[in-house]
Short mmCIF file of C-alpha atoms in Angstrom, two decimals:
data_model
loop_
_atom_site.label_atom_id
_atom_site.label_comp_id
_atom_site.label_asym_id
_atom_site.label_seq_id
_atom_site.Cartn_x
_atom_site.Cartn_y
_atom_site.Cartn_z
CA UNK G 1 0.00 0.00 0.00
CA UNK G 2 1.63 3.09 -0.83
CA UNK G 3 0.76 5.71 2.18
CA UNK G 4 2.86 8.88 0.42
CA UNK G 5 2.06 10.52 -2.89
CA UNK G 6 5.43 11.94 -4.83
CA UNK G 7 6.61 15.11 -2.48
CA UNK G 8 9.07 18.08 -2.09
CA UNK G 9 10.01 19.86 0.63
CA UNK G 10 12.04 23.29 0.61
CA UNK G 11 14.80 24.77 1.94
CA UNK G 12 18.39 23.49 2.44
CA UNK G 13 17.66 19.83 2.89
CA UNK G 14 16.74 19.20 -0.67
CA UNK G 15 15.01 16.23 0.62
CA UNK G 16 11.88 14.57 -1.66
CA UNK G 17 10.25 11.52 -0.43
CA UNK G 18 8.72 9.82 -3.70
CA UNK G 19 7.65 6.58 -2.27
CA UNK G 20 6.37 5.28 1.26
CA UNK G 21 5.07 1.16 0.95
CA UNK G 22 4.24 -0.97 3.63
CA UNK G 23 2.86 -4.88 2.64
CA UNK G 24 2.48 -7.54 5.23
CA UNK G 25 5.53 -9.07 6.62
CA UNK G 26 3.75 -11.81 9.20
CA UNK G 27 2.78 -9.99 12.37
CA UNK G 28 4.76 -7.12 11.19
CA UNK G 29 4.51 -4.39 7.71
CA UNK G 30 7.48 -4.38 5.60
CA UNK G 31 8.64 -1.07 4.82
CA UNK G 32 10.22 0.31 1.95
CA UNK G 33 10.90 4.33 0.74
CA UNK G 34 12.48 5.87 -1.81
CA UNK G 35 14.10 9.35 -1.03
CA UNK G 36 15.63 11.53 -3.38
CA UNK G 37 18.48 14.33 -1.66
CA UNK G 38 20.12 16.60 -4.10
CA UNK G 39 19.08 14.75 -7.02
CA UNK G 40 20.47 11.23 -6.00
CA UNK G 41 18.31 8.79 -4.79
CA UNK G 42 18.51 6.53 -2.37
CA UNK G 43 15.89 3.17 -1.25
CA UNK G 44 15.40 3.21 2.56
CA UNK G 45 14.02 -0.60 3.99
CA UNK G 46 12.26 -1.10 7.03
CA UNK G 47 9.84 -2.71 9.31
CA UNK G 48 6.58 -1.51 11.00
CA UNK G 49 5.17 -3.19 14.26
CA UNK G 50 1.92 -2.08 15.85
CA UNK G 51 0.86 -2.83 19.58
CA UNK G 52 -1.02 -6.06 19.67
CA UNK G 53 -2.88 -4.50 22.20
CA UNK G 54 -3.08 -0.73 20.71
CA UNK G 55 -4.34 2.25 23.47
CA UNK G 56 -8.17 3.03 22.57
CA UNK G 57 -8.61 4.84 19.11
CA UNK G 58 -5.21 2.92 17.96
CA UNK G 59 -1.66 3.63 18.55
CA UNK G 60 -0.64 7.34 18.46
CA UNK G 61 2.88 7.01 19.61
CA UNK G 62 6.14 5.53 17.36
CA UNK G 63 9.66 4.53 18.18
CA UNK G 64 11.86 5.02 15.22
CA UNK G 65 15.11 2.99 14.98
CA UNK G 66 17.93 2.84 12.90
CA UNK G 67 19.38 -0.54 14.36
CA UNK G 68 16.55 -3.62 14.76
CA UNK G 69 16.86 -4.94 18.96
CA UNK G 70 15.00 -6.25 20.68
CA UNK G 71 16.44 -4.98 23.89
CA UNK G 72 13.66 -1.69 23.57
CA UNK G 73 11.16 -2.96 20.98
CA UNK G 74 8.71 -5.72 23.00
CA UNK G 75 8.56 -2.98 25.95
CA UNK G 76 7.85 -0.05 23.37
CA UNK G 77 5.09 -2.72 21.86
CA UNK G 78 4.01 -3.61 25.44
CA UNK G 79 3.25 -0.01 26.73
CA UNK G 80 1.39 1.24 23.10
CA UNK G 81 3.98 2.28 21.10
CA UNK G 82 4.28 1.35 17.19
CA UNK G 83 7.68 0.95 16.35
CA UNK G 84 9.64 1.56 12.92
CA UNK G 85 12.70 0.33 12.32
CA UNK G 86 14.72 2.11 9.61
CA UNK G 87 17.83 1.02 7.46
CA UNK G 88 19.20 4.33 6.91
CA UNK G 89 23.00 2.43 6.28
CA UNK G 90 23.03 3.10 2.70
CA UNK G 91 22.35 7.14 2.89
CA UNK G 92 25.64 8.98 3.37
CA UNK G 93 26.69 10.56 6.46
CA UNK G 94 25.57 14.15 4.96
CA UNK G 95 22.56 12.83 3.75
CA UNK G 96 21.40 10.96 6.69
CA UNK G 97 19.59 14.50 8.91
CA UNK G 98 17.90 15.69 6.18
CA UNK G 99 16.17 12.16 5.95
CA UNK G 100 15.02 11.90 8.88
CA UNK G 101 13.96 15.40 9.63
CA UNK G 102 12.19 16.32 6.46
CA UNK G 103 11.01 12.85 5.76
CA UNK G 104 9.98 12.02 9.21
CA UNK G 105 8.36 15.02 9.64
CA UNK G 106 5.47 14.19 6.71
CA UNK G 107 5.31 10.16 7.86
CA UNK G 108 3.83 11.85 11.51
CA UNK G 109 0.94 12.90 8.93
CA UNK G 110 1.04 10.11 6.79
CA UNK G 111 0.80 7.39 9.96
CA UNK G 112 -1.20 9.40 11.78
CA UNK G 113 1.33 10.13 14.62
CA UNK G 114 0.72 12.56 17.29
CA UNK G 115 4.37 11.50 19.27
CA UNK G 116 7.23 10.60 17.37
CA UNK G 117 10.56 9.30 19.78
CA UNK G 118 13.80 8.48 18.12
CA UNK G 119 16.65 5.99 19.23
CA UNK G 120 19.70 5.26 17.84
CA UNK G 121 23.85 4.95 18.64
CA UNK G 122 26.55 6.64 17.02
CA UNK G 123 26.63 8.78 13.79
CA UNK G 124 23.25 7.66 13.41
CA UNK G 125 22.47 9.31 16.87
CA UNK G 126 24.38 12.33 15.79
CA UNK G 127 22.21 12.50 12.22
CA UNK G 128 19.11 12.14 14.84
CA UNK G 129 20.06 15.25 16.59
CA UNK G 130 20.58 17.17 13.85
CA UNK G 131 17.30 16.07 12.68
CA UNK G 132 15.85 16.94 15.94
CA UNK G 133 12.71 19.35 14.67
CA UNK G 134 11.20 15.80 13.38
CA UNK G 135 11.20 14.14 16.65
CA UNK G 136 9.79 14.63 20.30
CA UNK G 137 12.19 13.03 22.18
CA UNK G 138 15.29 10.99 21.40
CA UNK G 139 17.17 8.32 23.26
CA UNK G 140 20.94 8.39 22.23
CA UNK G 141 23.85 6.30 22.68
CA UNK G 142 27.44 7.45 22.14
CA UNK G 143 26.31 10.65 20.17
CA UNK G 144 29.14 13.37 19.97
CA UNK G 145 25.80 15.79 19.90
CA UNK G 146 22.45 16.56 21.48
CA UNK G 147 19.44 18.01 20.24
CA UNK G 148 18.43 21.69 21.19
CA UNK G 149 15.25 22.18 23.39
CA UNK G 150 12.47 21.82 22.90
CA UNK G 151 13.50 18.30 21.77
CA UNK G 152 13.75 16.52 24.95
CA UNK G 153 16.42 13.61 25.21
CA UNK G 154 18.53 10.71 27.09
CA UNK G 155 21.95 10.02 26.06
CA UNK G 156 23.77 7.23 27.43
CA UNK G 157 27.18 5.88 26.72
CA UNK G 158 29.72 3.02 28.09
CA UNK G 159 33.17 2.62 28.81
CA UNK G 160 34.68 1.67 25.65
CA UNK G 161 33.90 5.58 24.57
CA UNK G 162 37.20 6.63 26.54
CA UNK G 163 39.45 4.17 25.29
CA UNK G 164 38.91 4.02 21.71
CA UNK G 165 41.61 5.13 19.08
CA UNK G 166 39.27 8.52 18.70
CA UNK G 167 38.14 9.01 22.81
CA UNK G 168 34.97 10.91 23.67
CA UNK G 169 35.28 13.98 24.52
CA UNK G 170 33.19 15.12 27.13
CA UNK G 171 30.24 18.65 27.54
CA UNK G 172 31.64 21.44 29.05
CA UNK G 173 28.44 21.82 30.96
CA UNK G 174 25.62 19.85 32.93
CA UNK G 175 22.71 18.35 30.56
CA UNK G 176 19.97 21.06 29.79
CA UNK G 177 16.59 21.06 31.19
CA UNK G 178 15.51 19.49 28.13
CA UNK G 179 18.18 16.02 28.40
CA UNK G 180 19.67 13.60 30.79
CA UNK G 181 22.80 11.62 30.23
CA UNK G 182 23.95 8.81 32.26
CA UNK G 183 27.18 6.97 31.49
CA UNK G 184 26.83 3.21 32.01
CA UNK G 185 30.16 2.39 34.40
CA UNK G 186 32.09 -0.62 32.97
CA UNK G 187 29.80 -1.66 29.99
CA UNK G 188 31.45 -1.58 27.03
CA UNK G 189 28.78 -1.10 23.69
CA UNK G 190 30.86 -4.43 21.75
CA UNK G 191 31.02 -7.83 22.83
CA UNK G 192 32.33 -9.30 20.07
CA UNK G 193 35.50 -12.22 21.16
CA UNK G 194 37.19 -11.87 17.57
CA UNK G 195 41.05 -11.05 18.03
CA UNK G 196 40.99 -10.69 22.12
CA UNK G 197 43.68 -11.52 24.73
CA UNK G 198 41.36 -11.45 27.54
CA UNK G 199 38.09 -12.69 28.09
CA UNK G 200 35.39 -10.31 26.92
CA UNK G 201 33.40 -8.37 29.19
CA UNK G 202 29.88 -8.76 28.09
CA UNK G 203 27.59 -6.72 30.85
CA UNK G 204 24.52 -5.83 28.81
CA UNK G 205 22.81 -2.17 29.02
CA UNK G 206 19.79 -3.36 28.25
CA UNK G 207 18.62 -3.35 31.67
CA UNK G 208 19.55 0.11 31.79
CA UNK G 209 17.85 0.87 28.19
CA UNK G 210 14.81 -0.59 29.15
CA UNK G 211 14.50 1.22 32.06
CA UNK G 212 15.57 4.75 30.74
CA UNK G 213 13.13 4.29 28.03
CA UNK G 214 10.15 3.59 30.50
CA UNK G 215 10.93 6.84 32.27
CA UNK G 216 11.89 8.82 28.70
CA UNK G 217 7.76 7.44 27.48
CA UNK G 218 6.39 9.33 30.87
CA UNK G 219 8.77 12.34 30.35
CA UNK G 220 7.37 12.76 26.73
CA UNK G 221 3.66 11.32 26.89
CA UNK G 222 2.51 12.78 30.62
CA UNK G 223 5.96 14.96 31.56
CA UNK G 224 6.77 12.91 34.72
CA UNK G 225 10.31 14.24 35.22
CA UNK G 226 13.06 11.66 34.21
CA UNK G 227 15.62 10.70 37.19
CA UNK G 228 18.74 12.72 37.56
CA UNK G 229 21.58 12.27 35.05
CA UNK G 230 24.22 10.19 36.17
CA UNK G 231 27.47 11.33 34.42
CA UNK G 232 31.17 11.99 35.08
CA UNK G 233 31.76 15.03 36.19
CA UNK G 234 35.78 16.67 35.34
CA UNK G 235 36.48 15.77 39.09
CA UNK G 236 35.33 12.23 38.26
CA UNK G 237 37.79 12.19 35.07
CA UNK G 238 41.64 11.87 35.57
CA UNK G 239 44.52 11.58 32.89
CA UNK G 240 44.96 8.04 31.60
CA UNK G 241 48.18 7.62 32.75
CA UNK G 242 47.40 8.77 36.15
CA UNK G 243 45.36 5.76 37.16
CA UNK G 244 46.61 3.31 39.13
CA UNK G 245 45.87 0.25 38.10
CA UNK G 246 46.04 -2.97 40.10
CA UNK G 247 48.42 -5.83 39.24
CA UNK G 248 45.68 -8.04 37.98
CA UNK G 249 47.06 -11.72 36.15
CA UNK G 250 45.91 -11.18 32.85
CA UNK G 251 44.91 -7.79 32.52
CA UNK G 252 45.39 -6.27 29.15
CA UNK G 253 47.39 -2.83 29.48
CA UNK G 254 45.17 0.13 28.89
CA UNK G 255 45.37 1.82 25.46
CA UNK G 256 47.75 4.64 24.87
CA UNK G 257 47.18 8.23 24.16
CA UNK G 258 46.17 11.40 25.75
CA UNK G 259 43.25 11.34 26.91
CA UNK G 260 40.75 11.42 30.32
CA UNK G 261 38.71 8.64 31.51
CA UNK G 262 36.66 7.35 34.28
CA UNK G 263 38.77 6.94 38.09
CA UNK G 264 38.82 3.56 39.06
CA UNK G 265 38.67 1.37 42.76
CA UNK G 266 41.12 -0.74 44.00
CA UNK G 267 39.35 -3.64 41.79
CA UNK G 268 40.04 -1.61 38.85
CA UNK G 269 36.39 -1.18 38.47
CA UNK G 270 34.99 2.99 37.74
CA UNK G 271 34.02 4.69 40.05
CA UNK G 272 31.30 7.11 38.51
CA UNK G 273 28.13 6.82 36.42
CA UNK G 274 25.34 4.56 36.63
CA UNK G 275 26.88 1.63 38.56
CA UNK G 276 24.50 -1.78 38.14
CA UNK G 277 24.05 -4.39 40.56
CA UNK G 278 26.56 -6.45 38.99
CA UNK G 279 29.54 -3.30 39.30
CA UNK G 280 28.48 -2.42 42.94
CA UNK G 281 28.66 -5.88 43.62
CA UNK G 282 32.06 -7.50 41.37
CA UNK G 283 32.64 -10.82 40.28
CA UNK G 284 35.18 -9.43 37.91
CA UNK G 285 37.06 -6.20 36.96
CA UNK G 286 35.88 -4.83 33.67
CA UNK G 287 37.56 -2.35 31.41
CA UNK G 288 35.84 -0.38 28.40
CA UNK G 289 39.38 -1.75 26.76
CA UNK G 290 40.94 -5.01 25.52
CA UNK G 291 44.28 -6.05 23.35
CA UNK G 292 44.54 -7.60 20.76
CA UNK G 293 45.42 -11.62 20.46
CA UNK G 294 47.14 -11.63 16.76
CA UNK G 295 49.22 -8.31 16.61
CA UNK G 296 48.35 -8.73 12.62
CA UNK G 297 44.76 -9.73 13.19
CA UNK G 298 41.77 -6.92 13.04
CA UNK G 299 41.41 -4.71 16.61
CA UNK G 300 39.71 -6.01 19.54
CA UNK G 301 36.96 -4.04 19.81
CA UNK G 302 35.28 -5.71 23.39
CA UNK G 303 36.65 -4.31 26.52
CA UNK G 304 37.76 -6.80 28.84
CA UNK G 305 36.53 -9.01 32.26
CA UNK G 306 39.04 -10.62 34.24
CA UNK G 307 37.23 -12.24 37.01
CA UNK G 308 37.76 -11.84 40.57
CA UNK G 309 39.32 -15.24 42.18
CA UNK G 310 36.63 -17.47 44.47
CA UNK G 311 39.26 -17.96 47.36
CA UNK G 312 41.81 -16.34 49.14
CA UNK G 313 44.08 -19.83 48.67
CA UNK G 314 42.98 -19.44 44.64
CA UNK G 315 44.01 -15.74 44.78
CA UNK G 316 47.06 -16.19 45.97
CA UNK G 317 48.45 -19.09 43.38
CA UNK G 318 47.77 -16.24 40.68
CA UNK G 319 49.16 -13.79 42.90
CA UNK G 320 45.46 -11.71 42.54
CA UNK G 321 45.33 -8.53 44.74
CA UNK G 322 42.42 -8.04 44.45
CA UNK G 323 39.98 -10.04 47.26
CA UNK G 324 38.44 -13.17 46.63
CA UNK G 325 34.52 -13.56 46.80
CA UNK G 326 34.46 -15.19 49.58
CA UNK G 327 36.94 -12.63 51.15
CA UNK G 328 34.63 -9.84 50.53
CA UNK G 329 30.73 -11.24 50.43
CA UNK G 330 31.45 -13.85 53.00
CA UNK G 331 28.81 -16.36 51.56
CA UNK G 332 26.39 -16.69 48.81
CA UNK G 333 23.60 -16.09 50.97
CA UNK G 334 24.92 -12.71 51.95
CA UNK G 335 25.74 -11.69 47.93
CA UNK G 336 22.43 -12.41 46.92
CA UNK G 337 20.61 -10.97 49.86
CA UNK G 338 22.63 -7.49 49.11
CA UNK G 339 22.28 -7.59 45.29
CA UNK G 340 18.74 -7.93 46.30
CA UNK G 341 18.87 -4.59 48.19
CA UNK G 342 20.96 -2.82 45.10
CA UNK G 343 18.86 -4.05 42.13
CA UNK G 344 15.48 -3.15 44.76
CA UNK G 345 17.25 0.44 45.10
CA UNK G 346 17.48 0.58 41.54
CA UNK G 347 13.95 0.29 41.09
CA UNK G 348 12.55 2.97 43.11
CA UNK G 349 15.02 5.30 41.20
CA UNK G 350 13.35 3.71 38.51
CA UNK G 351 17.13 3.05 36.90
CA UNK G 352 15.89 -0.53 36.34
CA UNK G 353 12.58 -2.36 35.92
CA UNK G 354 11.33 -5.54 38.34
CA UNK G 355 12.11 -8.11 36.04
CA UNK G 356 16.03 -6.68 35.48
CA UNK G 357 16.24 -6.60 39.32
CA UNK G 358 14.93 -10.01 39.28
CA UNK G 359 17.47 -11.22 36.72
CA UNK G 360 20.05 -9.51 38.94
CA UNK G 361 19.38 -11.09 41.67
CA UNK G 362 19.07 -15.14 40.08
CA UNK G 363 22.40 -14.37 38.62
CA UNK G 364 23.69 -13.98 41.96
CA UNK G 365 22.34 -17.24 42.79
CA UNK G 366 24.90 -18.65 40.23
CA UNK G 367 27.77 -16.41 41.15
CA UNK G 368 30.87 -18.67 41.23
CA UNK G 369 31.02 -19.41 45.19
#
């Protein structure tokens, strides 16, 4: 079914949309546009899902994504939302705002949208600020920008942004009334095991997603305040070659380079940002940083978790400085009790939902005792 009629839009952008499809696709619509920007153009592929149980008078609301996951999409689906997932991959860099802003901004028409959010990571989160006019709220992840208010927004990022060849560099200034950021302590965004010297430290932020994006769907559908950003502040940052690292069997050394990063605990764990049950409560020390295995292979692009020994006797062997699990929890019973406490904390800050505590807390059950 074609939804959009041929269509030009003026000003800079030189943006036309002259085709918007959707067909079945199973449960879902498969999507498919055709865009034309400065006289080139370009096919755009995507999917549609709708709410299987849509608010009355149908769904209203739509999550657009550049990436498919399925870490936000059932809970966007669960709480109303219709959500569009768009390939924009093939559209250059330049090409990839004036998309989404001018193209976008007809589709709220054309699907009969009254509250459009956005979501995406890296220079597609950039192109999604820069596109911000489109949108009513975006969730971002590693974006070197943010949108100007009135657009409101959450932008997350992990560890790896510090140590990569190109580090982040962080805002002057606090978020705006209009944002929040919170940087995810010790998750790195890859967890791919290709090329790495140490084991691979694969801590999910989807708990955190999930729970962000709950809190960004009240702050843009009923303006319930978000909670407080959690981000490094300059005092929280030190020089990379001023941290002290401990002498940990195993551990990969830190990448070189100027540049400021995270401070770190006598586990080698950070010390700032939104710290998860399973960082305020180690079983391992995890870096945003790895090496690589074959010095001719491709980069390691995981950050690393070298876990922490299960008894002092096992510590020693490796000569570990770092305490055992025993050493510091004492006993299962008391780890799991006290993630219990952390992950419940986490919920009435509403920094994680009840079945990510939950999830916390049967991991701990399994914790290597």
């Amino acid at each position: 079914m074609a939804l959009i009629a041929p269509l030009a839009f003026a000003g800079a952008a030189h943006a036309e949309l002259l085709k918007f499809e959707t067909r079945p696709d199973g449960a879902n619509e498969a999507v498919r546009a055709t865009v034309r920007l400065d006289g080139t153009s370009y096919d755009i592929a995507g999917t549609l899902a709708k709410p299987a149980k849509p608010p009355s008078g149908g769904a209203t609301s739509i999550l657009i994504e550049t990436q498919s996951s399925e870490d936000i999409k059932p809970l966007a689906l669960e709480r109303g939302l219709a959500v569009l997932t768009l390939d924009v991959g093939k559209l250059p860099d330049k090409a990839r705002a004036p998309a989404l802003r001018d193209v976008l901004g007809h589709l709220r028409g054309a699907l009969k949208m009254k509250r459009v959010l956005g979501r995406a990571q890296g220079s597609d989160a950039d192109a999604m600020s820069d596109a911000a006019s489109a949108f009513n709220g975006l969730l971002l992840h590693d974006a070197s920008r943010e949108p100007a208010a009135p657009t409101r927004f959450i932008a997350t990022w992990g560890a790896d942004a510090y140590w990569r060849e190109k580090p982040r560099v962080e805002f002057a200034n606090a978020a705006p009334p209009n944002g929040r950021r919170f940087y995810l302590a010790g998750i790195a965004a890859s967890t791919a095991t290709a090329n790495c010297v140490a084991p691979t430290n694969a801590r999910p932020s989807a708990p955190t997603q999930r729970a962000l994006f709950a809190a960004f769907d009240e702050w843009t559908a009923k303006g319930v305040a978000p909670p407080a950003s959690r981000a490094p502040l300059d005092s929280d940052l030190a020089p990379a070659q001023d941290l002290k690292w401990p002498k940990i069997p195993g551990l990969p050394a830190p990448p070189e380079g100027a540049r400021r990063v995270p401070r770190i605990d006598a586990d080698g764990n950070e010390i700032a940002g939104l710290r998860l049950p399973d960082l305020a409560l180690p079983v391992a020390t995890f870096t945003g940083f790895n090496a690589k295995k074959d010095k001719k292979g491709p980069p390691c692009a995981a950050g690393a978790a070298i876990p922490l020994a299960a008894t002092k006797v096992d510590r020693e062997k490796n000569a570990d400085p770092r305490p055992a699990l025993v050493e510091r929890y004492g006993s299962r019973a008391y780890f799991v009790a006290t993630m219990r406490v952390i992950a419940d904390k986490l919920v009435k800050e509403r920094l994680l939902l009840h079945q990510d505590a939950d999830a916390y807390v049967a991991a701990a059950r399994s914790a290597p005792f």
